[in-house]
Amino acid sequence: MEIKEKREKRYRRHRRIRAKIFGTVKVPRLCVFRSAKHIYAQLIDDERGRTIAVVSDLEIKKQTRKEKVEKKKEGEKKAMTRKVTLAYKVGKLIAEKALKKKIEKVIFDRASYKYHGRVKALADGAREGGLKF
């Protein structure tokens, strides 16, 4: 029963938020998807129904693996990556991709997730990367 109620509340929140948010070519929607293990961010043009850019923490993990191998060779301590720091890096990376495509302003779509933790970290990273909400 509890799980069903949680799903219903999340679904209601999601519908309420999506009713107010709409992305365009000039001001796309920055959509966040958060699973138990990973976090994803997309820039979406709702007029055409197209995805402009996609970033996930899997891309960052690939980059950091190479860095970790290099650090191990140098003799430094193993770097620990946490979910919140990865989310922050995802925000910075999506901002870089957006700025390359000459997009400075976005509409933040947190889906049905509360603006807290990893979702907030992603938003902060995107703001620091140069995007305006």
Short mmCIF file of N, CA, C and O in Angstrom, two decimals:
data_model
loop_
_atom_site.label_atom_id
_atom_site.label_comp_id
_atom_site.label_asym_id
_atom_site.label_seq_id
_atom_site.Cartn_x
_atom_site.Cartn_y
_atom_site.Cartn_z
N MET A 1 0.82 -1.20 0.00
CA MET A 1 0.00 0.00 0.00
C MET A 1 0.86 1.26 0.00
O MET A 1 0.54 2.21 -0.69
N GLU A 2 1.92 1.25 0.80
CA GLU A 2 2.78 2.44 0.89
C GLU A 2 3.42 2.76 -0.45
O GLU A 2 3.48 3.93 -0.84
N ILE A 3 3.90 1.73 -1.14
CA ILE A 3 4.57 1.94 -2.42
C ILE A 3 3.60 2.52 -3.44
O ILE A 3 3.94 3.42 -4.20
N LYS A 4 2.38 2.00 -3.44
CA LYS A 4 1.36 2.50 -4.38
C LYS A 4 1.05 3.97 -4.11
O LYS A 4 0.94 4.77 -5.04
N GLU A 5 0.95 4.35 -2.85
CA GLU A 5 0.70 5.75 -2.50
C GLU A 5 1.85 6.64 -2.91
O GLU A 5 1.64 7.75 -3.41
N LYS A 6 3.09 6.17 -2.71
CA LYS A 6 4.26 6.95 -3.12
C LYS A 6 4.25 7.20 -4.62
O LYS A 6 4.51 8.31 -5.09
N ARG A 7 3.95 6.15 -5.38
CA ARG A 7 3.91 6.27 -6.83
C ARG A 7 2.84 7.27 -7.26
O ARG A 7 3.05 8.08 -8.15
N GLU A 8 1.68 7.18 -6.63
CA GLU A 8 0.59 8.09 -6.97
C GLU A 8 0.96 9.53 -6.67
O GLU A 8 0.69 10.43 -7.47
N LYS A 9 1.57 9.78 -5.53
CA LYS A 9 1.99 11.14 -5.17
C LYS A 9 3.01 11.66 -6.16
O LYS A 9 2.94 12.81 -6.61
N ARG A 10 3.98 10.80 -6.53
CA ARG A 10 5.02 11.21 -7.48
C ARG A 10 4.40 11.50 -8.84
O ARG A 10 4.75 12.50 -9.49
N TYR A 11 3.46 10.67 -9.26
CA TYR A 11 2.80 10.87 -10.54
C TYR A 11 2.01 12.17 -10.55
O TYR A 11 2.06 12.93 -11.52
N ARG A 12 1.30 12.48 -9.46
CA ARG A 12 0.54 13.73 -9.37
C ARG A 12 1.47 14.95 -9.42
O ARG A 12 1.17 15.93 -10.10
N ARG A 13 2.59 14.86 -8.68
CA ARG A 13 3.57 15.95 -8.70
C ARG A 13 4.10 16.16 -10.11
O ARG A 13 4.24 17.29 -10.58
N HIS A 14 4.40 15.07 -10.79
CA HIS A 14 4.95 15.14 -12.14
C HIS A 14 3.96 15.80 -13.11
O HIS A 14 4.35 16.68 -13.88
N ARG A 15 2.70 15.43 -13.05
CA ARG A 15 1.68 16.04 -13.92
C ARG A 15 1.52 17.52 -13.64
O ARG A 15 1.40 18.33 -14.56
N ARG A 16 1.53 17.88 -12.36
CA ARG A 16 1.35 19.29 -11.98
C ARG A 16 2.51 20.14 -12.50
O ARG A 16 2.30 21.24 -13.01
N ILE A 17 3.73 19.62 -12.41
CA ILE A 17 4.90 20.36 -12.86
C ILE A 17 4.94 20.47 -14.38
O ILE A 17 5.18 21.54 -14.93
N ARG A 18 4.68 19.35 -15.08
CA ARG A 18 4.76 19.35 -16.55
C ARG A 18 3.66 20.20 -17.19
O ARG A 18 3.81 20.66 -18.32
N ALA A 19 2.58 20.45 -16.50
CA ALA A 19 1.51 21.29 -17.04
C ALA A 19 1.98 22.74 -17.17
O ALA A 19 1.48 23.48 -18.01
N LYS A 20 2.95 23.12 -16.37
CA LYS A 20 3.41 24.51 -16.35
C LYS A 20 4.67 24.73 -17.18
O LYS A 20 5.02 25.87 -17.48
N ILE A 21 5.39 23.67 -17.53
CA ILE A 21 6.71 23.79 -18.16
C ILE A 21 6.64 23.38 -19.63
O ILE A 21 6.10 22.33 -19.96
N PHE A 22 7.24 24.22 -20.50
CA PHE A 22 7.29 23.93 -21.93
C PHE A 22 8.57 24.52 -22.50
O PHE A 22 8.84 25.70 -22.32
N GLY A 23 9.37 23.71 -23.17
CA GLY A 23 10.64 24.17 -23.72
C GLY A 23 10.53 24.51 -25.19
O GLY A 23 9.73 23.93 -25.93
N THR A 24 11.35 25.46 -25.64
CA THR A 24 11.41 25.84 -27.05
C THR A 24 12.84 25.68 -27.55
O THR A 24 13.71 25.23 -26.82
N VAL A 25 13.08 26.06 -28.81
CA VAL A 25 14.43 25.95 -29.36
C VAL A 25 15.37 26.91 -28.65
O VAL A 25 16.49 26.55 -28.29
N LYS A 26 14.91 28.13 -28.41
CA LYS A 26 15.76 29.14 -27.76
C LYS A 26 15.90 28.90 -26.27
O LYS A 26 16.95 29.15 -25.69
N VAL A 27 14.82 28.48 -25.64
CA VAL A 27 14.82 28.21 -24.19
C VAL A 27 14.33 26.77 -23.96
O VAL A 27 13.15 26.55 -23.70
N PRO A 28 15.23 25.79 -24.09
CA PRO A 28 14.81 24.40 -23.94
C PRO A 28 14.55 24.02 -22.48
O PRO A 28 14.91 24.74 -21.56
N ARG A 29 13.95 22.86 -22.31
CA ARG A 29 13.65 22.33 -20.98
C ARG A 29 14.83 21.46 -20.55
O ARG A 29 15.23 20.55 -21.26
N LEU A 30 15.39 21.75 -19.37
CA LEU A 30 16.45 20.94 -18.79
C LEU A 30 15.78 19.90 -17.90
O LEU A 30 15.34 20.19 -16.80
N CYS A 31 15.65 18.68 -18.43
CA CYS A 31 14.92 17.61 -17.76
C CYS A 31 15.89 16.72 -16.99
O CYS A 31 16.93 16.34 -17.51
N VAL A 32 15.53 16.38 -15.77
CA VAL A 32 16.36 15.56 -14.90
C VAL A 32 15.67 14.22 -14.68
O VAL A 32 14.47 14.17 -14.42
N PHE A 33 16.45 13.14 -14.80
CA PHE A 33 15.96 11.82 -14.42
C PHE A 33 16.93 11.24 -13.42
O PHE A 33 18.13 11.22 -13.66
N ARG A 34 16.40 10.79 -12.31
CA ARG A 34 17.23 10.29 -11.22
C ARG A 34 16.80 8.86 -10.91
O ARG A 34 15.65 8.61 -10.58
N SER A 35 17.74 7.94 -11.04
CA SER A 35 17.45 6.57 -10.63
C SER A 35 18.22 6.30 -9.34
O SER A 35 18.89 7.18 -8.81
N ALA A 36 18.15 5.08 -8.86
CA ALA A 36 18.84 4.75 -7.62
C ALA A 36 20.36 4.84 -7.77
O ALA A 36 21.06 5.24 -6.85
N LYS A 37 20.86 4.51 -8.96
CA LYS A 37 22.31 4.48 -9.17
C LYS A 37 22.84 5.65 -9.98
O LYS A 37 23.98 6.07 -9.81
N HIS A 38 22.04 6.17 -10.91
CA HIS A 38 22.55 7.15 -11.86
C HIS A 38 21.67 8.39 -11.91
O HIS A 38 20.57 8.42 -11.39
N ILE A 39 22.19 9.42 -12.61
CA ILE A 39 21.43 10.64 -12.85
C ILE A 39 21.68 11.09 -14.28
O ILE A 39 22.80 10.97 -14.80
N TYR A 40 20.63 11.56 -14.94
CA TYR A 40 20.69 11.95 -16.33
C TYR A 40 20.10 13.35 -16.48
O TYR A 40 19.19 13.72 -15.75
N ALA A 41 20.61 14.09 -17.47
CA ALA A 41 20.07 15.42 -17.77
C ALA A 41 19.92 15.55 -19.29
O ALA A 41 20.80 15.11 -20.04
N GLN A 42 18.81 16.14 -19.73
CA GLN A 42 18.55 16.33 -21.15
C GLN A 42 18.08 17.75 -21.40
O GLN A 42 17.36 18.32 -20.58
N LEU A 43 18.45 18.28 -22.54
CA LEU A 43 17.88 19.53 -23.03
C LEU A 43 16.88 19.15 -24.11
O LEU A 43 17.24 18.51 -25.10
N ILE A 44 15.62 19.53 -23.91
CA ILE A 44 14.55 19.10 -24.80
C ILE A 44 13.82 20.29 -25.40
O ILE A 44 13.45 21.23 -24.69
N ASP A 45 13.59 20.22 -26.71
CA ASP A 45 12.77 21.18 -27.43
C ASP A 45 11.39 20.56 -27.58
O ASP A 45 11.21 19.62 -28.35
N ASP A 46 10.42 21.05 -26.82
CA ASP A 46 9.08 20.47 -26.82
C ASP A 46 8.27 20.83 -28.06
O ASP A 46 7.33 20.13 -28.41
N GLU A 47 8.63 21.91 -28.75
CA GLU A 47 7.90 22.29 -29.95
C GLU A 47 8.07 21.23 -31.03
O GLU A 47 7.12 20.84 -31.69
N ARG A 48 9.29 20.79 -31.23
CA ARG A 48 9.59 19.77 -32.23
C ARG A 48 9.61 18.36 -31.66
O ARG A 48 9.62 17.40 -32.40
N GLY A 49 9.67 18.25 -30.34
CA GLY A 49 9.75 16.95 -29.71
C GLY A 49 11.12 16.31 -29.88
O GLY A 49 11.23 15.11 -30.07
N ARG A 50 12.16 17.12 -29.82
CA ARG A 50 13.52 16.63 -30.06
C ARG A 50 14.41 16.87 -28.84
O ARG A 50 14.24 17.86 -28.12
N THR A 51 15.36 15.99 -28.67
CA THR A 51 16.35 16.14 -27.62
C THR A 51 17.56 16.84 -28.21
O THR A 51 18.10 16.41 -29.23
N ILE A 52 18.00 17.91 -27.57
CA ILE A 52 19.12 18.71 -28.07
C ILE A 52 20.44 18.16 -27.56
O ILE A 52 21.39 18.03 -28.32
N ALA A 53 20.51 17.85 -26.27
CA ALA A 53 21.74 17.33 -25.67
C ALA A 53 21.41 16.39 -24.51
O ALA A 53 20.40 16.58 -23.84
N VAL A 54 22.27 15.41 -24.30
CA VAL A 54 22.09 14.44 -23.22
C VAL A 54 23.40 14.26 -22.49
O VAL A 54 24.45 14.19 -23.11
N VAL A 55 23.32 14.19 -21.16
CA VAL A 55 24.49 13.92 -20.33
C VAL A 55 24.06 12.99 -19.20
O VAL A 55 22.97 13.11 -18.68
N SER A 56 24.94 12.06 -18.86
CA SER A 56 24.67 11.19 -17.71
C SER A 56 25.94 11.04 -16.90
O SER A 56 27.04 11.35 -17.37
N ASP A 57 25.80 10.53 -15.69
CA ASP A 57 26.97 10.34 -14.86
C ASP A 57 27.84 9.19 -15.39
O ASP A 57 29.00 9.08 -15.02
N LEU A 58 27.32 8.38 -16.28
CA LEU A 58 28.11 7.32 -16.89
C LEU A 58 29.25 7.90 -17.72
O LEU A 58 30.35 7.36 -17.74
N GLU A 59 28.98 9.01 -18.41
CA GLU A 59 30.03 9.70 -19.19
C GLU A 59 31.14 10.19 -18.26
O GLU A 59 32.32 10.07 -18.57
N ILE A 60 30.75 10.75 -17.15
CA ILE A 60 31.72 11.29 -16.20
C ILE A 60 32.52 10.17 -15.55
O ILE A 60 33.72 10.29 -15.35
N LYS A 61 31.85 9.05 -15.26
CA LYS A 61 32.56 7.92 -14.66
C LYS A 61 33.63 7.39 -15.60
O LYS A 61 34.70 7.01 -15.17
N LYS A 62 33.35 7.37 -16.91
CA LYS A 62 34.34 6.93 -17.89
C LYS A 62 35.56 7.84 -17.86
O LYS A 62 36.69 7.40 -17.93
N GLN A 63 35.30 9.15 -17.78
CA GLN A 63 36.40 10.12 -17.75
C GLN A 63 37.21 9.98 -16.46
O GLN A 63 38.43 10.02 -16.48
N THR A 64 36.51 9.81 -15.33
CA THR A 64 37.21 9.74 -14.05
C THR A 64 37.97 8.43 -13.88
O THR A 64 38.96 8.39 -13.16
N ARG A 65 37.54 7.36 -14.54
CA ARG A 65 38.28 6.10 -14.48
C ARG A 65 39.67 6.29 -15.04
O ARG A 65 40.66 5.82 -14.48
N LYS A 66 39.76 7.00 -16.16
CA LYS A 66 41.06 7.25 -16.77
C LYS A 66 41.93 8.08 -15.83
O LYS A 66 43.12 7.83 -15.68
N GLU A 67 41.30 9.08 -15.20
CA GLU A 67 42.05 9.93 -14.27
C GLU A 67 42.52 9.13 -13.06
O GLU A 67 43.62 9.31 -12.58
N LYS A 68 41.66 8.22 -12.55
CA LYS A 68 42.02 7.41 -11.39
C LYS A 68 43.20 6.50 -11.70
O LYS A 68 44.09 6.33 -10.88
N VAL A 69 43.20 5.92 -12.91
CA VAL A 69 44.30 5.04 -13.30
C VAL A 69 45.60 5.84 -13.34
O VAL A 69 46.64 5.38 -12.86
N GLU A 70 45.53 7.06 -13.87
CA GLU A 70 46.71 7.91 -13.92
C GLU A 70 47.17 8.28 -12.52
O GLU A 70 48.36 8.30 -12.23
N LYS A 71 46.23 8.58 -11.61
CA LYS A 71 46.58 8.94 -10.24
C LYS A 71 47.21 7.77 -9.50
O LYS A 71 48.14 7.94 -8.73
N LYS A 72 46.69 6.56 -9.75
CA LYS A 72 47.25 5.37 -9.11
C LYS A 72 48.69 5.17 -9.53
O LYS A 72 49.55 4.78 -8.75
N LYS A 73 48.96 5.45 -10.80
CA LYS A 73 50.33 5.31 -11.30
C LYS A 73 51.25 6.31 -10.62
O LYS A 73 52.41 6.02 -10.37
N GLU A 74 50.71 7.48 -10.32
CA GLU A 74 51.50 8.52 -9.66
C GLU A 74 51.66 8.24 -8.17
O GLU A 74 52.50 8.84 -7.52
N GLY A 75 50.83 7.37 -7.60
CA GLY A 75 50.95 7.01 -6.20
C GLY A 75 50.05 7.80 -5.27
O GLY A 75 50.22 7.77 -4.06
N GLU A 76 49.04 8.52 -5.81
CA GLU A 76 48.12 9.27 -4.96
C GLU A 76 47.04 8.35 -4.41
O GLU A 76 46.86 7.22 -4.88
N LYS A 77 46.32 8.82 -3.41
CA LYS A 77 45.23 8.05 -2.82
C LYS A 77 44.07 7.93 -3.81
O LYS A 77 43.91 8.77 -4.69
N LYS A 78 43.28 6.89 -3.63
CA LYS A 78 42.13 6.65 -4.50
C LYS A 78 41.07 7.74 -4.27
O LYS A 78 40.72 8.03 -3.14
N ALA A 79 40.59 8.34 -5.36
CA ALA A 79 39.58 9.39 -5.27
C ALA A 79 38.20 8.76 -5.12
O ALA A 79 37.84 7.85 -5.86
N MET A 80 37.44 9.21 -4.14
CA MET A 80 36.09 8.71 -3.92
C MET A 80 35.09 9.62 -4.63
O MET A 80 35.13 10.84 -4.46
N THR A 81 34.21 9.05 -5.41
CA THR A 81 33.17 9.83 -6.07
C THR A 81 31.84 9.47 -5.45
O THR A 81 31.50 8.32 -5.31
N ARG A 82 31.09 10.46 -5.08
CA ARG A 82 29.78 10.25 -4.49
C ARG A 82 28.72 10.70 -5.48
O ARG A 82 28.99 11.42 -6.44
N LYS A 83 27.49 10.32 -5.21
CA LYS A 83 26.39 10.61 -6.13
C LYS A 83 26.14 12.11 -6.28
O LYS A 83 25.86 12.59 -7.37
N VAL A 84 26.27 12.85 -5.20
CA VAL A 84 26.00 14.29 -5.25
C VAL A 84 27.07 15.00 -6.07
O VAL A 84 26.77 15.87 -6.89
N THR A 85 28.33 14.62 -5.89
CA THR A 85 29.39 15.25 -6.68
C THR A 85 29.27 14.88 -8.15
O THR A 85 29.53 15.71 -9.02
N LEU A 86 28.85 13.66 -8.43
CA LEU A 86 28.62 13.27 -9.82
C LEU A 86 27.48 14.08 -10.43
O LEU A 86 27.56 14.50 -11.58
N ALA A 87 26.43 14.30 -9.67
CA ALA A 87 25.31 15.09 -10.16
C ALA A 87 25.75 16.52 -10.46
O ALA A 87 25.34 17.11 -11.46
N TYR A 88 26.60 17.08 -9.61
CA TYR A 88 27.13 18.42 -9.81
C TYR A 88 27.93 18.47 -11.12
O TYR A 88 27.79 19.40 -11.92
N LYS A 89 28.74 17.45 -11.35
CA LYS A 89 29.54 17.39 -12.57
C LYS A 89 28.66 17.22 -13.81
O LYS A 89 28.96 17.76 -14.87
N VAL A 90 27.58 16.47 -13.67
CA VAL A 90 26.63 16.32 -14.78
C VAL A 90 26.03 17.68 -15.13
O VAL A 90 25.89 18.02 -16.30
N GLY A 91 25.70 18.47 -14.12
CA GLY A 91 25.17 19.82 -14.35
C GLY A 91 26.16 20.70 -15.09
O GLY A 91 25.79 21.43 -16.01
N LYS A 92 27.42 20.62 -14.69
CA LYS A 92 28.45 21.42 -15.38
C LYS A 92 28.62 20.98 -16.82
O LYS A 92 28.78 21.80 -17.73
N LEU A 93 28.58 19.66 -17.05
CA LEU A 93 28.77 19.13 -18.39
C LEU A 93 27.61 19.48 -19.32
O LEU A 93 27.83 19.82 -20.48
N ILE A 94 26.38 19.43 -18.81
CA ILE A 94 25.23 19.80 -19.63
C ILE A 94 25.28 21.30 -19.95
O ILE A 94 24.90 21.72 -21.04
N ALA A 95 25.81 22.09 -19.03
CA ALA A 95 25.96 23.53 -19.29
C ALA A 95 26.99 23.76 -20.40
O ALA A 95 26.78 24.62 -21.27
N GLU A 96 28.07 23.02 -20.38
CA GLU A 96 29.08 23.14 -21.44
C GLU A 96 28.48 22.81 -22.80
O GLU A 96 28.69 23.53 -23.78
N LYS A 97 27.74 21.70 -22.87
CA LYS A 97 27.14 21.30 -24.14
C LYS A 97 26.13 22.33 -24.61
O LYS A 97 26.02 22.61 -25.80
N ALA A 98 25.37 22.90 -23.68
CA ALA A 98 24.37 23.91 -24.05
C ALA A 98 25.05 25.17 -24.57
O ALA A 98 24.60 25.75 -25.57
N LEU A 99 26.11 25.60 -23.91
CA LEU A 99 26.81 26.80 -24.34
C LEU A 99 27.47 26.62 -25.70
O LEU A 99 27.56 27.56 -26.49
N LYS A 100 27.91 25.40 -26.02
CA LYS A 100 28.48 25.12 -27.34
C LYS A 100 27.42 25.27 -28.42
O LYS A 100 27.72 25.67 -29.54
N LYS A 101 26.16 24.97 -28.07
CA LYS A 101 25.05 25.11 -29.01
C LYS A 101 24.37 26.47 -28.90
O LYS A 101 23.26 26.65 -29.38
N LYS A 102 25.03 27.39 -28.22
CA LYS A 102 24.57 28.77 -28.05
C LYS A 102 23.24 28.87 -27.31
O LYS A 102 22.38 29.67 -27.64
N ILE A 103 23.08 28.05 -26.29
CA ILE A 103 21.90 28.09 -25.43
C ILE A 103 22.36 28.58 -24.06
O ILE A 103 23.21 27.96 -23.45
N GLU A 104 21.82 29.72 -23.62
CA GLU A 104 22.21 30.28 -22.33
C GLU A 104 21.10 30.16 -21.29
O GLU A 104 21.37 30.10 -20.11
N LYS A 105 19.85 30.14 -21.76
CA LYS A 105 18.71 30.13 -20.85
C LYS A 105 17.96 28.81 -20.99
O LYS A 105 17.74 28.33 -22.11
N VAL A 106 17.56 28.22 -19.86
CA VAL A 106 16.79 26.97 -19.87
C VAL A 106 15.66 27.05 -18.85
O VAL A 106 15.68 27.89 -17.96
N ILE A 107 14.71 26.13 -18.99
CA ILE A 107 13.65 25.97 -18.01
C ILE A 107 13.95 24.67 -17.28
O ILE A 107 14.07 23.62 -17.90
N PHE A 108 14.09 24.74 -15.97
CA PHE A 108 14.49 23.57 -15.19
C PHE A 108 13.27 22.71 -14.89
O PHE A 108 12.29 23.16 -14.30
N ASP A 109 13.33 21.45 -15.33
CA ASP A 109 12.25 20.49 -15.09
C ASP A 109 12.78 19.41 -14.15
O ASP A 109 13.52 18.54 -14.55
N ARG A 110 12.37 19.48 -12.90
CA ARG A 110 12.85 18.52 -11.91
C ARG A 110 12.00 17.27 -11.90
O ARG A 110 12.16 16.40 -11.05
N ALA A 111 11.09 17.17 -12.86
CA ALA A 111 10.14 16.05 -12.96
C ALA A 111 9.33 15.99 -11.67
O ALA A 111 8.79 16.99 -11.24
N SER A 112 9.29 14.86 -11.03
CA SER A 112 8.51 14.77 -9.80
C SER A 112 9.42 14.71 -8.58
O SER A 112 8.97 14.45 -7.48
N TYR A 113 10.72 14.96 -8.81
CA TYR A 113 11.67 14.87 -7.71
C TYR A 113 11.70 16.16 -6.91
O TYR A 113 11.55 17.25 -7.47
N LYS A 114 11.90 16.03 -5.63
CA LYS A 114 12.00 17.21 -4.79
C LYS A 114 13.31 17.93 -5.07
O LYS A 114 14.31 17.29 -5.37
N TYR A 115 13.31 19.24 -4.97
CA TYR A 115 14.51 20.04 -5.23
C TYR A 115 15.42 19.92 -4.01
O TYR A 115 15.42 20.78 -3.14
N HIS A 116 16.18 18.83 -4.00
CA HIS A 116 16.97 18.49 -2.83
C HIS A 116 18.02 17.47 -3.25
O HIS A 116 17.79 16.70 -4.17
N GLY A 117 19.16 17.47 -2.62
CA GLY A 117 20.17 16.44 -2.86
C GLY A 117 20.76 16.48 -4.25
O GLY A 117 21.29 17.50 -4.69
N ARG A 118 20.65 15.36 -4.97
CA ARG A 118 21.28 15.25 -6.28
C ARG A 118 20.65 16.18 -7.31
O ARG A 118 21.34 16.73 -8.16
N VAL A 119 19.33 16.38 -7.23
CA VAL A 119 18.66 17.26 -8.19
C VAL A 119 19.14 18.70 -7.98
O VAL A 119 19.43 19.42 -8.94
N LYS A 120 19.27 19.12 -6.75
CA LYS A 120 19.76 20.46 -6.44
C LYS A 120 21.22 20.61 -6.86
O LYS A 120 21.62 21.64 -7.41
N ALA A 121 22.03 19.57 -6.65
CA ALA A 121 23.44 19.61 -7.03
C ALA A 121 23.58 19.75 -8.55
O ALA A 121 24.43 20.50 -9.03
N LEU A 122 22.73 19.05 -9.30
CA LEU A 122 22.77 19.17 -10.76
C LEU A 122 22.42 20.58 -11.18
O LEU A 122 23.07 21.16 -12.04
N ALA A 123 21.40 21.16 -10.56
CA ALA A 123 21.00 22.53 -10.89
C ALA A 123 22.12 23.52 -10.55
O ALA A 123 22.40 24.44 -11.33
N ASP A 124 22.76 23.34 -9.40
CA ASP A 124 23.86 24.23 -9.01
C ASP A 124 25.02 24.12 -10.00
O ASP A 124 25.64 25.12 -10.36
N GLY A 125 25.32 22.90 -10.43
CA GLY A 125 26.40 22.70 -11.40
C GLY A 125 26.08 23.36 -12.74
O GLY A 125 26.96 23.96 -13.36
N ALA A 126 24.83 23.27 -13.16
CA ALA A 126 24.43 23.89 -14.42
C ALA A 126 24.50 25.41 -14.32
O ALA A 126 24.94 26.09 -15.26
N ARG A 127 24.10 25.95 -13.15
CA ARG A 127 24.19 27.41 -12.96
C ARG A 127 25.64 27.87 -12.98
O ARG A 127 25.96 28.89 -13.57
N GLU A 128 26.48 27.12 -12.28
CA GLU A 128 27.90 27.50 -12.26
C GLU A 128 28.55 27.35 -13.63
O GLU A 128 29.48 28.06 -13.96
N GLY A 129 28.02 26.40 -14.43
CA GLY A 129 28.54 26.20 -15.78
C GLY A 129 28.15 27.31 -16.73
O GLY A 129 28.71 27.42 -17.81
N GLY A 130 27.18 28.14 -16.36
CA GLY A 130 26.82 29.29 -17.18
C GLY A 130 25.38 29.33 -17.64
O GLY A 130 24.99 30.26 -18.35
N LEU A 131 24.57 28.37 -17.26
CA LEU A 131 23.16 28.40 -17.66
C LEU A 131 22.35 29.28 -16.72
O LEU A 131 22.64 29.38 -15.54
N LYS A 132 21.33 29.91 -17.29
CA LYS A 132 20.42 30.74 -16.49
C LYS A 132 19.06 30.08 -16.48
O LYS A 132 18.55 29.67 -17.51
N PHE A 133 18.45 30.01 -15.30
CA PHE A 133 17.13 29.39 -15.16
C PHE A 133 16.08 30.48 -15.10
O PHE A 133 16.24 31.49 -14.51
#
